[in-house]
Amino acid sequence: MGSSHIVKTKWKIELWCWIFLVPTLLLFVLFQGWPIAASLYYATLDWSGLTSDATYVGLDNFANVAKDPYFWNAFKNSFKFMFGVVPLNLIIPLILAVILNRPRLKGASIYRTLIFLPVVTTTSIVGIIMVFIWGSDGAVNDALMKIGLLSTPINWLGDAKWSMFTVVLISVWKNLGINMIYWLAGLQGIPKDLYEAAEVDGARGTKLFVHITVPLLLPIGAVILLLNVVNSLKVFDLIKTMTNGGPFFATDVVSTYIYRYAFSSEIGLPQLGYASAAGLFFAVTISALAIIQSVLNKRIKGRAKL
């Protein structure tokens, strides 16, 4: 009797779990699953998305994407952006988190709020404002000229030499707060007893950070790395509002490349099938990176437990 009661209770718990999961699964199917399946179908068509005369072309769209030098330029720029953003998104927020995690620091909550504010600001709004701040006659040039670092203003977003550098800096500033919160969560999960025991043994400052903080932060650091890699490769709104992929395609990433073919009228009639093929092409790359990082994350967590 007791055994059947336990089985019945377990069955009820599982049933309620599935009931609560249904809305999430439904939303996933509608807004993630269906678009992915539709993209697979559209990628085999020569179709603008605006008319009914779609022509089946098989894998031709994928072949054309693979032959397009502008796609590979966008592909390269996506990784250039990633390699510029990710290290800064790991190191600077970690330093800030260590400083703001000190219990004796006055006003720490105020500093955290100020750093976090850009995160809750709409990215497109940030991009529009930054166009004026980083323009030739903007505040950045004005400040640098006043302190003598520049003799003539630089067109930060209009010069191919500086545009990617500028976009990377603004992206890092925009996401500084969320990464700092991640690191703070990891730091606050480290038992204080470990620091106290190490201090009794004579460890101080840098030694505490290197031998206690860093090893215990590795698991959450691996997660933060994965999130930043994936998010940086999906960048769109910041670049769209600031440079639109220019100048001369210097900041054109895969997302803006896909947008240009799927929705923009710059190239004439949209090419939804071709854009879908480009999106799937790049999605495979991101998925492969995510799988590799997941395997590495498991190994890091396994070593941390040891």
PDB file of C-alpha atoms in Angstrom:
ATOM      1  CA  MET A   1       0.000   0.000   0.000  1.00  0.00           C
ATOM      2  CA  GLY A   2       2.778   2.362   0.944  1.00  0.00           C
ATOM      3  CA  SER A   3       4.657   1.594  -2.261  1.00  0.00           C
ATOM      4  CA  SER A   4       1.647   2.298  -4.515  1.00  0.00           C
ATOM      5  CA  HIS A   5       0.968   5.552  -2.627  1.00  0.00           C
ATOM      6  CA  ILE A   6       4.557   6.698  -3.296  1.00  0.00           C
ATOM      7  CA  VAL A   7       4.243   5.819  -6.989  1.00  0.00           C
ATOM      8  CA  LYS A   8       0.924   7.691  -7.211  1.00  0.00           C
ATOM      9  CA  THR A   9       2.383  10.751  -5.495  1.00  0.00           C
ATOM     10  CA  LYS A  10       5.410  10.713  -7.792  1.00  0.00           C
ATOM     11  CA  TRP A  11       3.126  10.439 -10.827  1.00  0.00           C
ATOM     12  CA  LYS A  12       1.089  13.451  -9.655  1.00  0.00           C
ATOM     13  CA  ILE A  13       4.243  15.516  -9.143  1.00  0.00           C
ATOM     14  CA  GLU A  14       5.489  14.663 -12.633  1.00  0.00           C
ATOM     15  CA  LEU A  15       2.078  15.475 -14.104  1.00  0.00           C
ATOM     16  CA  TRP A  16       2.058  18.910 -12.474  1.00  0.00           C
ATOM     17  CA  CYS A  17       5.613  19.516 -13.690  1.00  0.00           C
ATOM     18  CA  TRP A  18       4.523  18.848 -17.270  1.00  0.00           C
ATOM     19  CA  ILE A  19       1.426  21.041 -16.842  1.00  0.00           C
ATOM     20  CA  PHE A  20       3.621  23.960 -15.765  1.00  0.00           C
ATOM     21  CA  LEU A  21       6.039  23.267 -18.625  1.00  0.00           C
ATOM     22  CA  VAL A  22       3.337  23.281 -21.319  1.00  0.00           C
ATOM     23  CA  PRO A  23       3.121  27.109 -21.683  1.00  0.00           C
ATOM     24  CA  THR A  24       6.916  27.363 -22.040  1.00  0.00           C
ATOM     25  CA  LEU A  25       7.030  24.473 -24.529  1.00  0.00           C
ATOM     26  CA  LEU A  26       4.190  26.028 -26.505  1.00  0.00           C
ATOM     27  CA  LEU A  27       5.945  29.395 -26.675  1.00  0.00           C
ATOM     28  CA  PHE A  28       9.175  27.668 -27.711  1.00  0.00           C
ATOM     29  CA  VAL A  29       7.450  25.800 -30.527  1.00  0.00           C
ATOM     30  CA  LEU A  30       5.709  28.953 -31.757  1.00  0.00           C
ATOM     31  CA  PHE A  31       8.609  31.396 -31.545  1.00  0.00           C
ATOM     32  CA  GLN A  32      11.697  29.158 -31.828  1.00  0.00           C
ATOM     33  CA  GLY A  33      10.822  25.750 -33.214  1.00  0.00           C
ATOM     34  CA  TRP A  34       8.524  26.850 -36.027  1.00  0.00           C
ATOM     35  CA  PRO A  35      10.828  29.647 -37.315  1.00  0.00           C
ATOM     36  CA  ILE A  36      13.753  27.215 -37.402  1.00  0.00           C
ATOM     37  CA  ALA A  37      11.720  24.616 -39.308  1.00  0.00           C
ATOM     38  CA  ALA A  38      10.378  27.304 -41.667  1.00  0.00           C
ATOM     39  CA  SER A  39      13.907  28.593 -42.296  1.00  0.00           C
ATOM     40  CA  LEU A  40      15.018  25.109 -43.322  1.00  0.00           C
ATOM     41  CA  TYR A  41      12.225  25.061 -45.880  1.00  0.00           C
ATOM     42  CA  TYR A  42      12.714  28.654 -47.086  1.00  0.00           C
ATOM     43  CA  ALA A  43      16.449  28.036 -47.566  1.00  0.00           C
ATOM     44  CA  THR A  44      15.589  25.658 -50.423  1.00  0.00           C
ATOM     45  CA  LEU A  45      13.532  28.303 -52.266  1.00  0.00           C
ATOM     46  CA  ASP A  46      14.262  31.223 -54.547  1.00  0.00           C
ATOM     47  CA  TRP A  47      11.676  33.475 -52.893  1.00  0.00           C
ATOM     48  CA  SER A  48      11.412  37.134 -51.924  1.00  0.00           C
ATOM     49  CA  GLY A  49       8.925  36.479 -49.121  1.00  0.00           C
ATOM     50  CA  LEU A  50       6.548  39.021 -50.679  1.00  0.00           C
ATOM     51  CA  THR A  51       5.117  37.076 -53.600  1.00  0.00           C
ATOM     52  CA  SER A  52       3.616  33.630 -54.093  1.00  0.00           C
ATOM     53  CA  ASP A  53       5.911  32.558 -56.945  1.00  0.00           C
ATOM     54  CA  ALA A  54       8.523  30.636 -54.965  1.00  0.00           C
ATOM     55  CA  THR A  55      10.860  28.366 -56.918  1.00  0.00           C
ATOM     56  CA  TYR A  56      12.486  25.282 -55.419  1.00  0.00           C
ATOM     57  CA  VAL A  57      16.277  25.475 -55.886  1.00  0.00           C
ATOM     58  CA  GLY A  58      17.528  22.786 -53.499  1.00  0.00           C
ATOM     59  CA  LEU A  59      20.932  23.590 -52.048  1.00  0.00           C
ATOM     60  CA  ASP A  60      21.726  26.400 -54.512  1.00  0.00           C
ATOM     61  CA  ASN A  61      21.242  29.101 -51.885  1.00  0.00           C
ATOM     62  CA  PHE A  62      23.809  27.452 -49.615  1.00  0.00           C
ATOM     63  CA  ALA A  63      26.256  27.188 -52.522  1.00  0.00           C
ATOM     64  CA  ASN A  64      25.755  30.868 -53.390  1.00  0.00           C
ATOM     65  CA  VAL A  65      26.292  31.901 -49.765  1.00  0.00           C
ATOM     66  CA  ALA A  66      29.523  29.894 -49.653  1.00  0.00           C
ATOM     67  CA  LYS A  67      30.755  31.672 -52.798  1.00  0.00           C
ATOM     68  CA  ASP A  68      29.858  35.209 -51.705  1.00  0.00           C
ATOM     69  CA  PRO A  69      32.939  37.194 -50.504  1.00  0.00           C
ATOM     70  CA  TYR A  70      30.662  39.643 -48.670  1.00  0.00           C
ATOM     71  CA  PHE A  71      29.308  36.790 -46.550  1.00  0.00           C
ATOM     72  CA  TRP A  72      32.826  35.706 -45.597  1.00  0.00           C
ATOM     73  CA  ASN A  73      33.702  39.316 -44.813  1.00  0.00           C
ATOM     74  CA  ALA A  74      30.693  39.460 -42.475  1.00  0.00           C
ATOM     75  CA  PHE A  75      31.666  36.054 -41.069  1.00  0.00           C
ATOM     76  CA  LYS A  76      35.191  37.302 -40.355  1.00  0.00           C
ATOM     77  CA  ASN A  77      33.884  40.529 -38.802  1.00  0.00           C
ATOM     78  CA  SER A  78      31.572  38.560 -36.501  1.00  0.00           C
ATOM     79  CA  PHE A  79      34.552  36.707 -35.070  1.00  0.00           C
ATOM     80  CA  LYS A  80      36.651  39.864 -35.008  1.00  0.00           C
ATOM     81  CA  PHE A  81      33.916  41.470 -32.902  1.00  0.00           C
ATOM     82  CA  MET A  82      33.741  38.382 -30.681  1.00  0.00           C
ATOM     83  CA  PHE A  83      37.502  38.286 -30.052  1.00  0.00           C
ATOM     84  CA  GLY A  84      37.449  41.995 -29.255  1.00  0.00           C
ATOM     85  CA  VAL A  85      34.466  41.892 -26.910  1.00  0.00           C
ATOM     86  CA  VAL A  86      34.738  38.601 -25.000  1.00  0.00           C
ATOM     87  CA  PRO A  87      38.130  39.082 -23.242  1.00  0.00           C
ATOM     88  CA  LEU A  88      37.129  42.574 -22.091  1.00  0.00           C
ATOM     89  CA  ASN A  89      33.697  41.304 -21.009  1.00  0.00           C
ATOM     90  CA  LEU A  90      35.428  38.764 -18.778  1.00  0.00           C
ATOM     91  CA  ILE A  91      38.354  40.729 -17.341  1.00  0.00           C
ATOM     92  CA  ILE A  92      36.936  44.212 -16.645  1.00  0.00           C
ATOM     93  CA  PRO A  93      33.697  43.011 -14.960  1.00  0.00           C
ATOM     94  CA  LEU A  94      35.727  40.567 -12.844  1.00  0.00           C
ATOM     95  CA  ILE A  95      37.966  43.376 -11.591  1.00  0.00           C
ATOM     96  CA  LEU A  96      34.906  45.513 -10.803  1.00  0.00           C
ATOM     97  CA  ALA A  97      33.179  42.588  -9.080  1.00  0.00           C
ATOM     98  CA  VAL A  98      36.209  41.935  -6.843  1.00  0.00           C
ATOM     99  CA  ILE A  99      36.343  45.631  -5.873  1.00  0.00           C
ATOM    100  CA  LEU A 100      32.590  45.952  -5.253  1.00  0.00           C
ATOM    101  CA  ASN A 101      32.426  42.677  -3.334  1.00  0.00           C
ATOM    102  CA  ARG A 102      34.426  44.140  -0.450  1.00  0.00           C
ATOM    103  CA  PRO A 103      32.123  44.336   2.590  1.00  0.00           C
ATOM    104  CA  ARG A 104      33.801  47.505   3.902  1.00  0.00           C
ATOM    105  CA  LEU A 105      33.351  49.465   0.662  1.00  0.00           C
ATOM    106  CA  LYS A 106      30.899  52.319   1.251  1.00  0.00           C
ATOM    107  CA  GLY A 107      28.251  52.930  -1.390  1.00  0.00           C
ATOM    108  CA  ALA A 108      28.897  49.612  -3.148  1.00  0.00           C
ATOM    109  CA  SER A 109      25.199  49.170  -4.001  1.00  0.00           C
ATOM    110  CA  ILE A 110      25.127  52.636  -5.627  1.00  0.00           C
ATOM    111  CA  TYR A 111      28.181  51.823  -7.750  1.00  0.00           C
ATOM    112  CA  ARG A 112      26.644  48.503  -8.795  1.00  0.00           C
ATOM    113  CA  THR A 113      23.417  50.243  -9.842  1.00  0.00           C
ATOM    114  CA  LEU A 114      25.257  52.868 -11.888  1.00  0.00           C
ATOM    115  CA  ILE A 115      27.307  50.217 -13.698  1.00  0.00           C
ATOM    116  CA  PHE A 116      24.185  48.113 -14.314  1.00  0.00           C
ATOM    117  CA  LEU A 117      22.070  50.963 -15.751  1.00  0.00           C
ATOM    118  CA  PRO A 118      23.293  50.589 -19.388  1.00  0.00           C
ATOM    119  CA  VAL A 119      22.175  46.930 -19.329  1.00  0.00           C
ATOM    120  CA  VAL A 120      18.502  47.894 -18.892  1.00  0.00           C
ATOM    121  CA  THR A 121      18.735  50.625 -21.529  1.00  0.00           C
ATOM    122  CA  THR A 122      17.449  49.613 -24.970  1.00  0.00           C
ATOM    123  CA  THR A 123      20.411  48.765 -27.199  1.00  0.00           C
ATOM    124  CA  SER A 124      19.039  50.602 -30.207  1.00  0.00           C
ATOM    125  CA  ILE A 125      18.628  53.770 -28.108  1.00  0.00           C
ATOM    126  CA  VAL A 126      22.216  53.409 -26.885  1.00  0.00           C
ATOM    127  CA  GLY A 127      23.389  53.031 -30.488  1.00  0.00           C
ATOM    128  CA  ILE A 128      21.574  56.176 -31.648  1.00  0.00           C
ATOM    129  CA  ILE A 129      22.940  58.249 -28.754  1.00  0.00           C
ATOM    130  CA  MET A 130      26.468  56.936 -29.259  1.00  0.00           C
ATOM    131  CA  VAL A 131      26.414  58.070 -32.903  1.00  0.00           C
ATOM    132  CA  PHE A 132      26.293  61.652 -31.614  1.00  0.00           C
ATOM    133  CA  ILE A 133      28.761  61.117 -28.749  1.00  0.00           C
ATOM    134  CA  TRP A 134      31.377  59.426 -30.979  1.00  0.00           C
ATOM    135  CA  GLY A 135      30.773  61.599 -34.038  1.00  0.00           C
ATOM    136  CA  SER A 136      33.405  63.953 -35.497  1.00  0.00           C
ATOM    137  CA  ASP A 137      32.024  66.860 -33.458  1.00  0.00           C
ATOM    138  CA  GLY A 138      30.912  64.703 -30.530  1.00  0.00           C
ATOM    139  CA  ALA A 139      31.840  64.702 -26.858  1.00  0.00           C
ATOM    140  CA  VAL A 140      34.623  62.083 -27.184  1.00  0.00           C
ATOM    141  CA  ASN A 141      36.604  64.079 -29.741  1.00  0.00           C
ATOM    142  CA  ASP A 142      35.981  67.283 -27.819  1.00  0.00           C
ATOM    143  CA  ALA A 143      37.338  65.753 -24.569  1.00  0.00           C
ATOM    144  CA  LEU A 144      40.385  64.169 -26.246  1.00  0.00           C
ATOM    145  CA  MET A 145      41.284  67.429 -28.006  1.00  0.00           C
ATOM    146  CA  LYS A 146      40.955  69.446 -24.810  1.00  0.00           C
ATOM    147  CA  ILE A 147      43.405  67.210 -22.929  1.00  0.00           C
ATOM    148  CA  GLY A 148      45.810  67.200 -25.882  1.00  0.00           C
ATOM    149  CA  LEU A 149      45.528  63.556 -26.979  1.00  0.00           C
ATOM    150  CA  LEU A 150      44.156  64.575 -30.391  1.00  0.00           C
ATOM    151  CA  SER A 151      45.032  67.486 -32.640  1.00  0.00           C
ATOM    152  CA  THR A 152      42.252  66.833 -35.165  1.00  0.00           C
ATOM    153  CA  PRO A 153      38.923  65.025 -34.619  1.00  0.00           C
ATOM    154  CA  ILE A 154      38.543  61.360 -35.621  1.00  0.00           C
ATOM    155  CA  ASN A 155      35.432  60.038 -37.330  1.00  0.00           C
ATOM    156  CA  TRP A 156      35.231  57.033 -35.003  1.00  0.00           C
ATOM    157  CA  LEU A 157      32.247  55.407 -36.706  1.00  0.00           C
ATOM    158  CA  GLY A 158      32.856  56.651 -40.248  1.00  0.00           C
ATOM    159  CA  ASP A 159      36.477  55.547 -40.537  1.00  0.00           C
ATOM    160  CA  ALA A 160      37.036  51.872 -41.375  1.00  0.00           C
ATOM    161  CA  LYS A 161      40.211  51.949 -39.282  1.00  0.00           C
ATOM    162  CA  TRP A 162      38.371  52.846 -36.062  1.00  0.00           C
ATOM    163  CA  SER A 163      34.773  51.726 -36.524  1.00  0.00           C
ATOM    164  CA  MET A 164      35.099  48.146 -35.232  1.00  0.00           C
ATOM    165  CA  PHE A 165      37.232  49.305 -32.295  1.00  0.00           C
ATOM    166  CA  THR A 166      34.564  51.860 -31.363  1.00  0.00           C
ATOM    167  CA  VAL A 167      31.680  49.395 -31.619  1.00  0.00           C
ATOM    168  CA  VAL A 168      33.582  46.904 -29.442  1.00  0.00           C
ATOM    169  CA  LEU A 169      34.189  49.525 -26.736  1.00  0.00           C
ATOM    170  CA  ILE A 170      30.535  50.567 -26.652  1.00  0.00           C
ATOM    171  CA  SER A 171      29.354  46.951 -26.544  1.00  0.00           C
ATOM    172  CA  VAL A 172      31.671  46.217 -23.598  1.00  0.00           C
ATOM    173  CA  TRP A 173      30.374  49.294 -21.736  1.00  0.00           C
ATOM    174  CA  LYS A 174      26.765  48.306 -22.468  1.00  0.00           C
ATOM    175  CA  ASN A 175      27.178  44.767 -21.079  1.00  0.00           C
ATOM    176  CA  LEU A 176      29.564  45.592 -18.241  1.00  0.00           C
ATOM    177  CA  GLY A 177      26.858  45.426 -15.582  1.00  0.00           C
ATOM    178  CA  ILE A 178      25.373  42.031 -16.397  1.00  0.00           C
ATOM    179  CA  ASN A 179      28.778  40.344 -16.492  1.00  0.00           C
ATOM    180  CA  MET A 180      29.727  42.037 -13.226  1.00  0.00           C
ATOM    181  CA  ILE A 181      26.561  40.601 -11.619  1.00  0.00           C
ATOM    182  CA  TYR A 182      27.497  37.119 -12.841  1.00  0.00           C
ATOM    183  CA  TRP A 183      30.962  37.421 -11.288  1.00  0.00           C
ATOM    184  CA  LEU A 184      29.511  38.859  -8.059  1.00  0.00           C
ATOM    185  CA  ALA A 185      27.223  35.838  -7.775  1.00  0.00           C
ATOM    186  CA  GLY A 186      30.250  33.574  -8.122  1.00  0.00           C
ATOM    187  CA  LEU A 187      32.314  35.550  -5.598  1.00  0.00           C
ATOM    188  CA  GLN A 188      29.530  35.550  -3.017  1.00  0.00           C
ATOM    189  CA  GLY A 189      29.244  31.786  -3.352  1.00  0.00           C
ATOM    190  CA  ILE A 190      32.827  31.271  -2.135  1.00  0.00           C
ATOM    191  CA  PRO A 191      32.872  30.396   1.592  1.00  0.00           C
ATOM    192  CA  LYS A 192      34.564  33.086   3.690  1.00  0.00           C
ATOM    193  CA  ASP A 193      36.103  30.351   5.845  1.00  0.00           C
ATOM    194  CA  LEU A 194      38.518  29.548   3.012  1.00  0.00           C
ATOM    195  CA  TYR A 195      39.848  33.112   2.962  1.00  0.00           C
ATOM    196  CA  GLU A 196      40.125  33.210   6.758  1.00  0.00           C
ATOM    197  CA  ALA A 197      42.010  29.910   6.840  1.00  0.00           C
ATOM    198  CA  ALA A 198      44.374  31.100   4.082  1.00  0.00           C
ATOM    199  CA  GLU A 199      45.000  34.379   5.912  1.00  0.00           C
ATOM    200  CA  VAL A 200      45.911  32.448   9.049  1.00  0.00           C
ATOM    201  CA  ASP A 201      48.522  30.635   6.943  1.00  0.00           C
ATOM    202  CA  GLY A 202      49.916  33.984   5.828  1.00  0.00           C
ATOM    203  CA  ALA A 203      48.273  34.378   2.401  1.00  0.00           C
ATOM    204  CA  ARG A 204      47.364  37.935   1.420  1.00  0.00           C
ATOM    205  CA  GLY A 205      46.006  39.946  -1.537  1.00  0.00           C
ATOM    206  CA  THR A 206      47.170  38.492  -4.838  1.00  0.00           C
ATOM    207  CA  LYS A 207      47.860  35.028  -3.397  1.00  0.00           C
ATOM    208  CA  LEU A 208      44.274  34.789  -2.127  1.00  0.00           C
ATOM    209  CA  PHE A 209      42.950  35.800  -5.526  1.00  0.00           C
ATOM    210  CA  VAL A 210      45.178  33.421  -7.522  1.00  0.00           C
ATOM    211  CA  HIS A 211      44.953  30.340  -5.290  1.00  0.00           C
ATOM    212  CA  ILE A 212      41.385  30.586  -3.960  1.00  0.00           C
ATOM    213  CA  THR A 213      39.230  33.017  -5.956  1.00  0.00           C
ATOM    214  CA  VAL A 214      40.287  32.058  -9.486  1.00  0.00           C
ATOM    215  CA  PRO A 215      40.043  28.240  -9.109  1.00  0.00           C
ATOM    216  CA  LEU A 216      36.610  28.464  -7.478  1.00  0.00           C
ATOM    217  CA  LEU A 217      35.361  30.898 -10.126  1.00  0.00           C
ATOM    218  CA  LEU A 218      36.370  28.685 -13.059  1.00  0.00           C
ATOM    219  CA  PRO A 219      32.981  26.859 -13.361  1.00  0.00           C
ATOM    220  CA  ILE A 220      30.923  30.066 -13.450  1.00  0.00           C
ATOM    221  CA  GLY A 221      33.628  31.692 -15.586  1.00  0.00           C
ATOM    222  CA  ALA A 222      33.125  28.969 -18.191  1.00  0.00           C
ATOM    223  CA  VAL A 223      29.383  29.715 -18.258  1.00  0.00           C
ATOM    224  CA  ILE A 224      30.009  33.470 -18.574  1.00  0.00           C
ATOM    225  CA  LEU A 225      32.427  32.750 -21.430  1.00  0.00           C
ATOM    226  CA  LEU A 226      29.829  30.656 -23.266  1.00  0.00           C
ATOM    227  CA  LEU A 227      27.126  33.322 -22.852  1.00  0.00           C
ATOM    228  CA  ASN A 228      29.416  36.081 -24.094  1.00  0.00           C
ATOM    229  CA  VAL A 229      30.664  34.112 -27.098  1.00  0.00           C
ATOM    230  CA  VAL A 230      27.143  33.258 -28.272  1.00  0.00           C
ATOM    231  CA  ASN A 231      25.740  36.753 -27.598  1.00  0.00           C
ATOM    232  CA  SER A 232      28.648  38.511 -29.318  1.00  0.00           C
ATOM    233  CA  LEU A 233      28.232  36.385 -32.442  1.00  0.00           C
ATOM    234  CA  LYS A 234      24.522  37.327 -32.541  1.00  0.00           C
ATOM    235  CA  VAL A 235      25.143  41.089 -32.291  1.00  0.00           C
ATOM    236  CA  PHE A 236      22.775  43.085 -34.469  1.00  0.00           C
ATOM    237  CA  ASP A 237      20.924  46.079 -33.005  1.00  0.00           C
ATOM    238  CA  LEU A 238      24.023  47.957 -31.800  1.00  0.00           C
ATOM    239  CA  ILE A 239      25.796  47.692 -35.158  1.00  0.00           C
ATOM    240  CA  LYS A 240      22.606  48.315 -37.132  1.00  0.00           C
ATOM    241  CA  THR A 241      21.882  51.605 -35.350  1.00  0.00           C
ATOM    242  CA  MET A 242      25.490  52.830 -35.177  1.00  0.00           C
ATOM    243  CA  THR A 243      27.135  51.891 -38.470  1.00  0.00           C
ATOM    244  CA  ASN A 244      24.637  49.766 -40.435  1.00  0.00           C
ATOM    245  CA  GLY A 245      27.588  47.500 -41.244  1.00  0.00           C
ATOM    246  CA  GLY A 246      29.723  50.303 -42.689  1.00  0.00           C
ATOM    247  CA  PRO A 247      31.855  52.061 -43.524  1.00  0.00           C
ATOM    248  CA  PHE A 248      32.708  49.960 -46.585  1.00  0.00           C
ATOM    249  CA  PHE A 249      31.413  46.813 -44.792  1.00  0.00           C
ATOM    250  CA  ALA A 250      34.077  47.219 -42.071  1.00  0.00           C
ATOM    251  CA  THR A 251      31.549  46.404 -39.312  1.00  0.00           C
ATOM    252  CA  ASP A 252      29.212  44.239 -41.375  1.00  0.00           C
ATOM    253  CA  VAL A 253      28.483  41.077 -39.354  1.00  0.00           C
ATOM    254  CA  VAL A 254      26.429  38.041 -40.307  1.00  0.00           C
ATOM    255  CA  SER A 255      23.288  39.424 -38.621  1.00  0.00           C
ATOM    256  CA  THR A 256      23.367  42.657 -40.632  1.00  0.00           C
ATOM    257  CA  TYR A 257      24.234  40.679 -43.759  1.00  0.00           C
ATOM    258  CA  ILE A 258      21.136  38.482 -43.258  1.00  0.00           C
ATOM    259  CA  TYR A 259      18.958  41.518 -42.518  1.00  0.00           C
ATOM    260  CA  ARG A 260      20.122  43.219 -45.711  1.00  0.00           C
ATOM    261  CA  TYR A 261      18.987  40.286 -47.855  1.00  0.00           C
ATOM    262  CA  ALA A 262      15.847  39.346 -45.900  1.00  0.00           C
ATOM    263  CA  PHE A 263      14.211  42.696 -45.156  1.00  0.00           C
ATOM    264  CA  SER A 264      16.132  45.623 -46.627  1.00  0.00           C
ATOM    265  CA  SER A 265      15.239  47.262 -49.936  1.00  0.00           C
ATOM    266  CA  GLU A 266      18.861  48.379 -50.504  1.00  0.00           C
ATOM    267  CA  ILE A 267      19.471  45.499 -52.912  1.00  0.00           C
ATOM    268  CA  GLY A 268      16.058  45.568 -54.577  1.00  0.00           C
ATOM    269  CA  LEU A 269      13.535  42.833 -53.858  1.00  0.00           C
ATOM    270  CA  PRO A 270      14.334  40.869 -50.638  1.00  0.00           C
ATOM    271  CA  GLN A 271      15.767  37.374 -50.963  1.00  0.00           C
ATOM    272  CA  LEU A 272      14.256  35.499 -48.028  1.00  0.00           C
ATOM    273  CA  GLY A 273      15.420  32.076 -49.199  1.00  0.00           C
ATOM    274  CA  TYR A 274      19.016  33.224 -49.591  1.00  0.00           C
ATOM    275  CA  ALA A 275      18.940  34.999 -46.190  1.00  0.00           C
ATOM    276  CA  SER A 276      17.564  31.839 -44.543  1.00  0.00           C
ATOM    277  CA  ALA A 277      20.434  29.813 -46.009  1.00  0.00           C
ATOM    278  CA  ALA A 278      22.973  32.339 -44.694  1.00  0.00           C
ATOM    279  CA  GLY A 279      21.356  32.232 -41.244  1.00  0.00           C
ATOM    280  CA  LEU A 280      21.420  28.438 -41.085  1.00  0.00           C
ATOM    281  CA  PHE A 281      24.991  28.404 -42.377  1.00  0.00           C
ATOM    282  CA  PHE A 282      26.082  30.612 -39.484  1.00  0.00           C
ATOM    283  CA  ALA A 283      23.822  28.835 -36.965  1.00  0.00           C
ATOM    284  CA  VAL A 284      25.742  25.610 -37.576  1.00  0.00           C
ATOM    285  CA  THR A 285      28.974  27.451 -36.706  1.00  0.00           C
ATOM    286  CA  ILE A 286      27.523  28.843 -33.461  1.00  0.00           C
ATOM    287  CA  SER A 287      26.088  25.436 -32.525  1.00  0.00           C
ATOM    288  CA  ALA A 288      29.469  23.765 -33.068  1.00  0.00           C
ATOM    289  CA  LEU A 289      31.148  26.371 -30.835  1.00  0.00           C
ATOM    290  CA  ALA A 290      28.472  25.895 -28.170  1.00  0.00           C
ATOM    291  CA  ILE A 291      28.985  22.109 -28.179  1.00  0.00           C
ATOM    292  CA  ILE A 292      32.771  22.478 -27.900  1.00  0.00           C
ATOM    293  CA  GLN A 293      32.407  24.937 -25.036  1.00  0.00           C
ATOM    294  CA  SER A 294      29.895  22.692 -23.247  1.00  0.00           C
ATOM    295  CA  VAL A 295      32.389  19.811 -23.354  1.00  0.00           C
ATOM    296  CA  LEU A 296      35.127  22.111 -22.017  1.00  0.00           C
ATOM    297  CA  ASN A 297      32.786  23.416 -19.312  1.00  0.00           C
ATOM    298  CA  LYS A 298      32.121  19.876 -18.067  1.00  0.00           C
ATOM    299  CA  ARG A 299      35.841  19.184 -17.890  1.00  0.00           C
ATOM    300  CA  ILE A 300      36.464  22.425 -15.998  1.00  0.00           C
ATOM    301  CA  LYS A 301      33.672  21.637 -13.520  1.00  0.00           C
ATOM    302  CA  GLY A 302      35.045  18.118 -13.072  1.00  0.00           C
ATOM    303  CA  ARG A 303      38.518  19.449 -12.248  1.00  0.00           C
ATOM    304  CA  ALA A 304      37.054  22.086  -9.912  1.00  0.00           C
ATOM    305  CA  LYS A 305      35.274  19.345  -7.919  1.00  0.00           C
ATOM    306  CA  LEU A 306      38.567  17.522  -7.531  1.00  0.00           C
TER     307      LEU A 306
END
